[in-house]
Short mmCIF file of N, CA and C in Angstrom, two decimals:
data_model
loop_
_atom_site.label_atom_id
_atom_site.label_comp_id
_atom_site.label_asym_id
_atom_site.label_seq_id
_atom_site.Cartn_x
_atom_site.Cartn_y
_atom_site.Cartn_z
N MET A 76 65.43 100.09 102.79
CA MET A 76 66.46 98.92 103.54
C MET A 76 66.84 98.59 101.23
N ARG A 77 65.89 98.20 101.25
CA ARG A 77 65.96 97.84 99.69
C ARG A 77 66.82 98.86 98.99
N TRP A 78 66.70 99.72 98.91
CA TRP A 78 67.71 100.92 98.40
C TRP A 78 68.71 101.14 98.66
N LEU A 79 69.38 101.13 99.94
CA LEU A 79 70.48 100.62 100.46
C LEU A 79 71.11 99.62 99.84
N LEU A 80 70.90 98.44 99.99
CA LEU A 80 71.19 97.63 99.26
C LEU A 80 71.39 97.80 97.88
N ALA A 81 70.82 98.02 97.26
CA ALA A 81 70.62 98.41 95.23
C ALA A 81 72.24 99.06 95.54
N THR A 82 71.75 100.22 96.08
CA THR A 82 72.93 101.30 96.00
C THR A 82 74.46 100.38 96.01
N CYS A 83 74.08 99.57 97.26
CA CYS A 83 75.47 99.23 97.69
C CYS A 83 76.36 98.03 96.44
N VAL A 84 75.49 97.29 95.97
CA VAL A 84 75.24 96.50 94.83
C VAL A 84 75.65 97.33 93.42
N ALA A 85 75.32 98.48 93.36
CA ALA A 85 75.63 99.45 92.26
C ALA A 85 77.02 99.62 92.56
N THR A 86 77.45 100.12 93.67
CA THR A 86 78.34 100.08 93.96
C THR A 86 79.64 99.42 93.65
N LEU A 87 79.33 98.21 94.28
CA LEU A 87 80.04 96.83 93.71
C LEU A 87 80.40 96.92 92.10
N LEU A 88 79.34 97.61 91.62
CA LEU A 88 79.55 96.61 90.14
C LEU A 88 80.16 98.19 88.88
N GLY A 89 80.47 99.06 89.95
CA GLY A 89 81.00 99.95 89.24
C GLY A 89 80.09 101.44 89.13
N ALA A 90 79.16 101.75 89.75
CA ALA A 90 78.23 102.78 89.46
C ALA A 90 78.62 103.64 90.93
N GLY A 91 78.78 104.74 90.48
CA GLY A 91 78.97 105.61 91.52
C GLY A 91 80.86 106.17 91.73
N CYS A 92 81.58 105.95 90.96
CA CYS A 92 82.87 106.21 90.87
C CYS A 92 83.17 106.42 89.49
N GLY A 93 82.19 107.60 88.84
CA GLY A 93 82.53 108.14 87.60
C GLY A 93 81.47 107.57 86.89
N GLN A 94 80.97 106.87 87.03
CA GLN A 94 79.90 105.66 85.95
C GLN A 94 78.39 106.56 86.51
N THR A 95 78.02 106.62 85.40
CA THR A 95 76.65 107.39 85.37
C THR A 95 75.28 106.50 85.47
N GLU A 96 75.48 105.30 85.14
CA GLU A 96 74.42 104.17 85.29
C GLU A 96 74.73 103.12 86.16
N TYR A 97 74.00 102.23 87.16
CA TYR A 97 74.26 101.27 87.92
C TYR A 97 74.39 99.87 86.87
N ALA A 98 76.11 99.89 86.04
CA ALA A 98 76.31 98.29 84.90
C ALA A 98 78.00 98.71 85.49
N PRO A 99 78.22 97.69 85.37
CA PRO A 99 79.84 97.58 85.45
C PRO A 99 80.81 98.60 84.90
N ALA A 100 81.73 98.82 85.22
CA ALA A 100 82.80 100.15 84.74
C ALA A 100 83.53 99.03 83.64
N PRO A 101 83.60 99.93 82.97
CA PRO A 101 84.97 99.66 81.44
C PRO A 101 86.30 99.21 82.45
N SER A 102 86.53 98.09 81.76
CA SER A 102 87.91 97.80 82.62
C SER A 102 88.83 98.41 82.51
N LYS A 103 88.98 99.65 81.51
CA LYS A 103 90.02 100.55 81.84
C LYS A 103 89.75 101.72 81.97
N GLY A 104 88.21 102.14 81.98
CA GLY A 104 87.89 103.78 82.48
C GLY A 104 88.23 104.20 83.64
N ARG A 105 88.74 105.34 83.63
CA ARG A 105 89.31 106.34 84.54
C ARG A 105 88.79 107.08 85.02
N ILE A 106 88.52 107.48 86.34
CA ILE A 106 87.53 108.74 86.83
C ILE A 106 88.47 109.88 86.22
N GLN A 107 87.49 110.95 85.51
CA GLN A 107 87.55 111.87 85.15
C GLN A 107 87.16 112.79 85.50
N HIS A 108 88.21 114.21 85.25
CA HIS A 108 87.99 115.41 86.17
C HIS A 108 87.44 116.13 85.61
N THR A 109 85.97 117.04 85.50
CA THR A 109 85.28 118.30 84.29
C THR A 109 86.04 119.73 85.32
N ALA A 110 85.87 119.33 86.25
CA ALA A 110 86.45 120.74 87.16
C ALA A 110 87.88 120.89 86.99
N LYS A 111 88.61 122.21 87.52
CA LYS A 111 90.03 122.19 87.45
C LYS A 111 90.56 121.37 88.65
N PRO A 112 91.49 120.66 88.54
CA PRO A 112 92.22 119.83 89.68
C PRO A 112 92.70 120.51 91.17
N LEU A 113 92.03 119.87 92.33
CA LEU A 113 92.31 120.37 93.68
C LEU A 113 93.30 120.69 93.87
N ALA A 114 93.85 121.36 94.79
CA ALA A 114 95.86 121.44 95.23
C ALA A 114 95.78 120.61 95.99
N ASP A 115 94.49 120.61 97.13
CA ASP A 115 94.74 119.64 98.38
C ASP A 115 95.02 118.89 97.56
N PRO A 116 95.54 117.41 97.95
CA PRO A 116 95.00 116.43 97.99
C PRO A 116 94.21 115.15 98.77
N VAL A 117 93.98 115.78 99.90
CA VAL A 117 93.58 115.03 100.92
C VAL A 117 91.75 115.71 100.50
N GLN A 118 91.48 116.84 100.34
CA GLN A 118 90.25 117.28 99.83
C GLN A 118 89.75 116.27 98.50
N LEU A 119 90.30 116.43 97.28
CA LEU A 119 90.64 115.37 96.20
C LEU A 119 90.23 113.63 96.72
N GLY A 120 91.08 113.55 97.57
CA GLY A 120 90.80 111.98 98.45
C GLY A 120 89.38 112.21 98.85
N GLN A 121 88.74 113.24 99.85
CA GLN A 121 87.71 113.02 100.32
C GLN A 121 86.06 113.23 99.36
N GLN A 122 86.72 113.79 98.16
CA GLN A 122 85.41 113.83 96.76
C GLN A 122 85.60 112.57 96.42
N LEU A 123 86.26 111.63 96.48
CA LEU A 123 87.11 110.25 95.64
C LEU A 123 86.25 109.54 96.53
N PHE A 124 86.30 109.70 98.02
CA PHE A 124 85.56 108.77 98.51
C PHE A 124 84.26 108.99 98.45
N ALA A 125 83.59 109.78 98.50
CA ALA A 125 82.29 110.25 98.39
C ALA A 125 81.73 109.27 96.81
N ARG A 126 82.89 109.97 95.64
CA ARG A 126 82.11 109.58 94.26
C ARG A 126 82.30 108.47 93.42
N CYS A 127 83.53 107.37 94.63
CA CYS A 127 83.54 106.02 93.93
C CYS A 127 82.62 105.34 95.00
N GLY A 128 81.66 105.76 96.02
CA GLY A 128 80.82 105.20 96.68
C GLY A 128 81.68 104.10 97.87
N CYS A 129 82.79 104.57 98.77
CA CYS A 129 83.22 104.43 99.62
C CYS A 129 82.62 104.49 100.84
N ALA A 130 81.96 105.58 100.81
CA ALA A 130 81.20 106.37 102.12
C ALA A 130 79.85 105.38 102.01
N MET A 131 79.64 104.54 101.09
CA MET A 131 78.22 104.17 101.32
C MET A 131 78.29 102.90 102.12
N CYS A 132 79.62 102.02 102.24
CA CYS A 132 80.12 101.01 103.08
C CYS A 132 80.13 101.49 104.16
N HIS A 133 81.54 102.22 103.84
CA HIS A 133 82.50 102.63 105.28
C HIS A 133 82.20 103.66 106.33
N GLY A 134 80.62 104.52 105.66
CA GLY A 134 80.17 105.44 106.35
C GLY A 134 80.67 107.03 105.66
N PRO A 135 80.26 107.79 105.80
CA PRO A 135 80.08 109.10 104.97
C PRO A 135 81.76 109.62 105.87
N ASP A 136 81.69 109.38 106.52
CA ASP A 136 82.81 109.95 107.71
C ASP A 136 84.34 109.16 107.90
N GLY A 137 83.76 107.93 107.31
CA GLY A 137 85.08 106.48 107.19
C GLY A 137 84.67 105.76 108.99
N LYS A 138 83.31 106.44 109.71
CA LYS A 138 84.08 105.51 110.86
C LYS A 138 82.90 104.62 111.26
N SER A 139 82.07 104.12 110.62
CA SER A 139 81.01 103.08 110.55
C SER A 139 81.29 102.44 109.35
N GLY A 140 80.69 101.09 109.38
CA GLY A 140 80.34 100.30 108.38
C GLY A 140 78.93 99.95 108.39
N ILE A 141 78.51 99.59 106.90
CA ILE A 141 76.95 98.96 107.04
C ILE A 141 77.10 97.28 107.33
N GLU A 142 76.08 97.00 107.48
CA GLU A 142 75.75 95.33 108.37
C GLU A 142 76.49 94.42 106.97
N ASN A 143 77.32 93.63 107.21
CA ASN A 143 77.96 92.69 105.92
C ASN A 143 77.74 91.49 106.90
N LEU A 144 76.71 90.39 106.97
CA LEU A 144 76.14 89.35 107.73
C LEU A 144 77.66 88.42 107.55
N ASN A 145 77.70 87.76 109.16
CA ASN A 145 78.91 86.79 109.15
C ASN A 145 80.28 87.32 108.55
N ALA A 146 79.97 88.51 108.28
CA ALA A 146 81.97 89.03 108.38
C ALA A 146 82.47 88.80 109.44
N LYS A 147 83.88 88.51 109.22
CA LYS A 147 84.35 88.28 110.94
C LYS A 147 84.84 89.63 111.15
N THR A 148 84.76 90.55 110.61
CA THR A 148 84.91 92.15 111.21
C THR A 148 83.52 92.13 112.03
N ASN A 149 83.08 91.45 112.53
CA ASN A 149 82.06 91.99 113.56
C ASN A 149 81.08 92.35 112.88
N GLU A 150 80.48 91.45 111.86
CA GLU A 150 79.59 91.44 110.88
C GLU A 150 79.65 92.80 110.18
N LYS A 151 80.09 93.33 110.04
CA LYS A 151 80.24 95.38 109.37
C LYS A 151 81.08 95.13 108.62
N VAL A 152 80.99 96.03 107.27
CA VAL A 152 82.41 96.60 106.61
C VAL A 152 83.04 97.59 107.83
N PRO A 153 84.11 97.04 107.58
CA PRO A 153 84.94 97.93 108.61
C PRO A 153 85.59 99.28 108.59
N PRO A 154 85.37 100.17 109.71
CA PRO A 154 85.84 101.64 109.41
C PRO A 154 87.32 101.47 108.83
N VAL A 155 87.50 102.65 108.25
CA VAL A 155 88.79 102.93 107.42
C VAL A 155 89.33 104.11 108.41
N ILE A 156 88.65 104.67 109.16
CA ILE A 156 89.57 105.70 109.72
C ILE A 156 91.23 105.33 110.63
N TYR A 157 91.14 104.19 110.66
CA TYR A 157 92.45 103.29 111.39
C TYR A 157 93.34 102.67 110.34
N VAL A 158 93.10 102.70 108.77
CA VAL A 158 93.71 102.44 108.48
C VAL A 158 95.58 102.59 108.37
N ALA A 159 95.72 103.62 108.59
CA ALA A 159 97.08 104.39 109.00
C ALA A 159 97.79 103.15 109.85
N GLU A 160 97.21 103.04 111.15
CA GLU A 160 97.73 101.96 112.04
C GLU A 160 98.42 100.72 111.30
N GLY A 161 97.67 100.16 110.20
CA GLY A 161 98.41 99.20 109.72
C GLY A 161 98.51 98.94 108.48
N TYR A 162 98.68 100.07 107.42
CA TYR A 162 99.83 100.47 106.26
C TYR A 162 100.25 101.45 105.96
N LYS A 163 101.11 100.94 105.16
CA LYS A 163 102.08 102.17 104.67
C LYS A 163 101.18 102.85 103.55
N PRO A 164 101.77 103.90 102.93
CA PRO A 164 100.74 104.38 102.37
C PRO A 164 100.69 103.88 100.94
N ASP A 165 101.52 103.01 100.27
CA ASP A 165 102.00 102.57 98.99
C ASP A 165 101.31 101.11 99.17
N GLU A 166 101.15 100.54 100.60
CA GLU A 166 100.60 98.91 100.57
C GLU A 166 99.16 99.58 100.50
N LEU A 167 98.87 100.23 101.45
CA LEU A 167 97.03 101.02 100.89
C LEU A 167 97.00 101.15 99.07
N LYS A 168 97.35 101.99 98.77
CA LYS A 168 96.75 101.91 97.12
C LYS A 168 97.29 100.92 96.49
N GLN A 169 97.85 100.37 97.18
CA GLN A 169 97.95 98.78 96.32
C GLN A 169 96.80 98.09 96.91
N PHE A 170 96.09 98.08 97.99
CA PHE A 170 94.92 97.22 98.62
C PHE A 170 93.86 98.07 97.71
N ILE A 171 93.91 99.07 97.52
CA ILE A 171 92.59 99.99 97.10
C ILE A 171 92.67 99.39 95.60
N ARG A 172 93.83 99.58 94.96
CA ARG A 172 94.12 98.48 93.71
C ARG A 172 93.42 97.30 93.35
N ARG A 173 93.72 96.71 94.54
CA ARG A 173 93.48 95.24 94.50
C ARG A 173 92.09 94.77 94.65
N GLY A 174 91.65 95.72 96.08
CA GLY A 174 89.95 95.60 96.42
C GLY A 174 90.30 94.36 97.77
N GLN A 175 89.10 94.01 97.79
CA GLN A 175 89.11 92.96 98.78
C GLN A 175 88.07 91.39 98.23
N PRO A 176 88.47 91.11 97.43
CA PRO A 176 87.14 89.87 96.78
C PRO A 176 86.68 88.65 97.60
N ASN A 177 87.45 88.60 99.06
CA ASN A 177 87.05 87.56 99.82
C ASN A 177 86.79 88.08 101.14
N ILE A 178 85.81 87.62 101.81
CA ILE A 178 85.86 88.33 102.67
C ILE A 178 86.08 86.98 104.10
N ASP A 179 86.66 87.24 105.24
CA ASP A 179 86.67 85.91 105.59
C ASP A 179 85.02 86.11 106.75
N LYS A 180 84.86 84.99 107.12
CA LYS A 180 83.57 84.45 107.59
C LYS A 180 83.44 84.59 109.26
N MET A 181 82.71 84.77 109.79
CA MET A 181 82.78 85.04 111.56
C MET A 181 82.51 83.29 111.93
N ARG A 182 81.48 82.69 111.25
CA ARG A 182 80.79 81.27 111.46
C ARG A 182 81.13 80.95 110.44
N ALA A 183 82.24 79.42 110.27
CA ALA A 183 82.20 78.84 109.41
C ALA A 183 81.48 78.35 108.77
N ASP A 184 80.51 77.89 109.25
CA ASP A 184 79.54 77.24 108.83
C ASP A 184 78.14 78.33 108.09
N GLY A 185 78.40 79.57 108.58
CA GLY A 185 77.68 80.50 108.26
C GLY A 185 78.01 80.63 106.53
N PRO A 186 76.83 81.80 106.03
CA PRO A 186 77.08 82.19 104.86
C PRO A 186 77.99 83.10 104.56
N ILE A 187 78.13 83.05 103.17
CA ILE A 187 79.52 83.70 102.32
C ILE A 187 79.07 85.60 103.16
N PRO A 188 79.97 86.41 103.87
CA PRO A 188 79.53 87.94 103.45
C PRO A 188 79.26 88.23 101.77
N PRO A 189 78.13 88.98 102.18
CA PRO A 189 77.66 89.60 100.61
C PRO A 189 78.43 90.43 100.05
N LEU A 190 79.34 91.68 101.06
CA LEU A 190 79.60 92.36 100.53
C LEU A 190 81.48 92.51 100.43
N ARG A 191 81.88 92.59 99.01
CA ARG A 191 82.71 92.76 99.25
C ARG A 191 83.77 94.03 98.75
N MET A 192 84.90 94.51 99.01
CA MET A 192 85.10 95.63 98.26
C MET A 192 85.71 95.44 96.90
N PRO A 193 85.09 95.97 96.32
CA PRO A 193 86.09 96.34 94.60
C PRO A 193 87.00 96.51 94.26
N SER A 194 87.53 96.23 92.85
CA SER A 194 89.10 96.59 92.71
C SER A 194 88.90 97.52 92.23
N TYR A 195 89.77 98.93 92.46
CA TYR A 195 89.79 100.39 91.96
C TYR A 195 91.07 100.64 90.74
N ALA A 196 91.61 99.08 90.40
CA ALA A 196 92.63 99.01 89.06
C ALA A 196 91.90 99.42 87.73
N GLY A 197 92.61 100.34 87.56
CA GLY A 197 92.19 100.89 86.18
C GLY A 197 91.13 102.18 86.22
N TRP A 198 90.80 101.93 87.25
CA TRP A 198 89.59 103.10 87.44
C TRP A 198 89.88 104.64 88.12
N LEU A 199 91.03 104.40 88.54
CA LEU A 199 91.87 105.62 89.70
C LEU A 199 93.52 105.19 89.19
N THR A 200 93.61 106.80 88.48
CA THR A 200 94.87 106.97 88.53
C THR A 200 95.61 107.36 89.64
N ASP A 201 97.13 107.07 89.42
CA ASP A 201 98.00 107.06 90.31
C ASP A 201 97.97 108.42 91.41
N ALA A 202 97.85 109.58 90.39
CA ALA A 202 97.48 110.63 91.66
C ALA A 202 96.21 110.50 92.51
N GLN A 203 95.02 109.66 92.07
CA GLN A 203 93.93 110.01 92.86
C GLN A 203 93.85 109.01 93.63
N LEU A 204 94.79 107.69 93.33
CA LEU A 204 95.18 106.85 94.66
C LEU A 204 95.55 107.27 95.95
N ASP A 205 96.40 108.28 95.09
CA ASP A 205 97.87 108.87 96.40
C ASP A 205 96.83 109.91 96.92
N ALA A 206 95.77 110.58 96.76
CA ALA A 206 95.12 111.32 97.19
C ALA A 206 93.43 110.85 98.19
N LEU A 207 93.14 109.51 97.37
CA LEU A 207 92.55 108.97 98.31
C LEU A 207 92.98 108.49 99.19
N GLN A 208 94.50 107.90 99.57
CA GLN A 208 95.35 107.23 101.08
C GLN A 208 95.70 108.53 101.65
N LYS A 209 95.99 109.72 100.82
CA LYS A 209 96.37 110.86 101.84
C LYS A 209 94.76 110.92 102.77
N TYR A 210 94.08 110.97 102.15
CA TYR A 210 92.48 111.38 102.84
C TYR A 210 92.11 110.29 103.83
N LEU A 211 92.46 108.87 103.24
CA LEU A 211 92.18 108.05 104.29
C LEU A 211 93.52 108.16 105.66
N PHE A 212 94.57 108.64 105.58
CA PHE A 212 95.21 108.41 106.53
C PHE A 212 95.35 109.74 107.34
N SER A 213 94.43 111.05 106.83
CA SER A 213 94.00 112.34 108.18
C SER A 213 93.03 111.52 108.66
N LEU A 214 92.31 110.51 108.58
CA LEU A 214 91.14 110.41 109.13
C LEU A 214 91.76 110.16 110.85
N HIS A 215 92.65 109.32 110.78
CA HIS A 215 93.09 108.62 111.99
C HIS A 215 93.16 110.05 113.18
N PRO A 216 92.38 109.16 114.22
CA PRO A 216 91.95 110.43 115.16
C PRO A 216 93.16 109.84 115.99
N VAL A 217 93.66 111.37 116.44
CA VAL A 217 95.16 111.53 117.10
C VAL A 217 94.80 111.19 118.61
N GLY A 218 96.11 110.11 118.77
CA GLY A 218 96.01 109.85 120.03
C GLY A 218 95.06 108.58 120.76
N GLU A 219 94.57 107.90 119.02
CA GLU A 219 93.45 107.23 119.74
C GLU A 219 93.78 105.52 118.78
N GLU A 220 94.05 104.36 119.35
CA GLU A 220 93.64 102.93 118.65
C GLU A 220 92.59 102.47 118.29
N GLU A 221 92.67 101.73 117.29
CA GLU A 221 91.39 101.09 116.86
C GLU A 221 90.57 100.31 117.90
N LYS A 222 89.62 100.03 118.16
CA LYS A 222 89.06 99.65 119.03
C LYS A 222 88.10 98.28 118.73
N PHE A 223 88.70 98.04 117.33
CA PHE A 223 88.22 96.34 117.02
C PHE A 223 88.48 95.42 118.15
#
């Protein structure tokens, strides 16, 4: 459990998204690809989802999130398979750029939820954000609505 918490904290601080150490990412550092770019943006988005640490909190398949004490989203990091229901493509890319520094509490008198989504502004190029958005939209189950 300590490893998982340390990994999530490191992700929030910038590791896992092109960073080699658990340290804050440079403010203008971009994710660089050393291999030939993928032709399929959904496949590139899937790789970015894993490399940027999204899978550590949202689940490797985007279907389940880890515990986030007192978060209004059922005390879990929300799944991302339903983002196509609540966002237009440009809105989702803007949300990823901005992150979510404040998480609503389930109980007003309870603790502040410890996990927040970091901002990816300056880390991902527009093409990478586009690929990540396409991958997230591809996860939406056909004919199924969010169960939250």
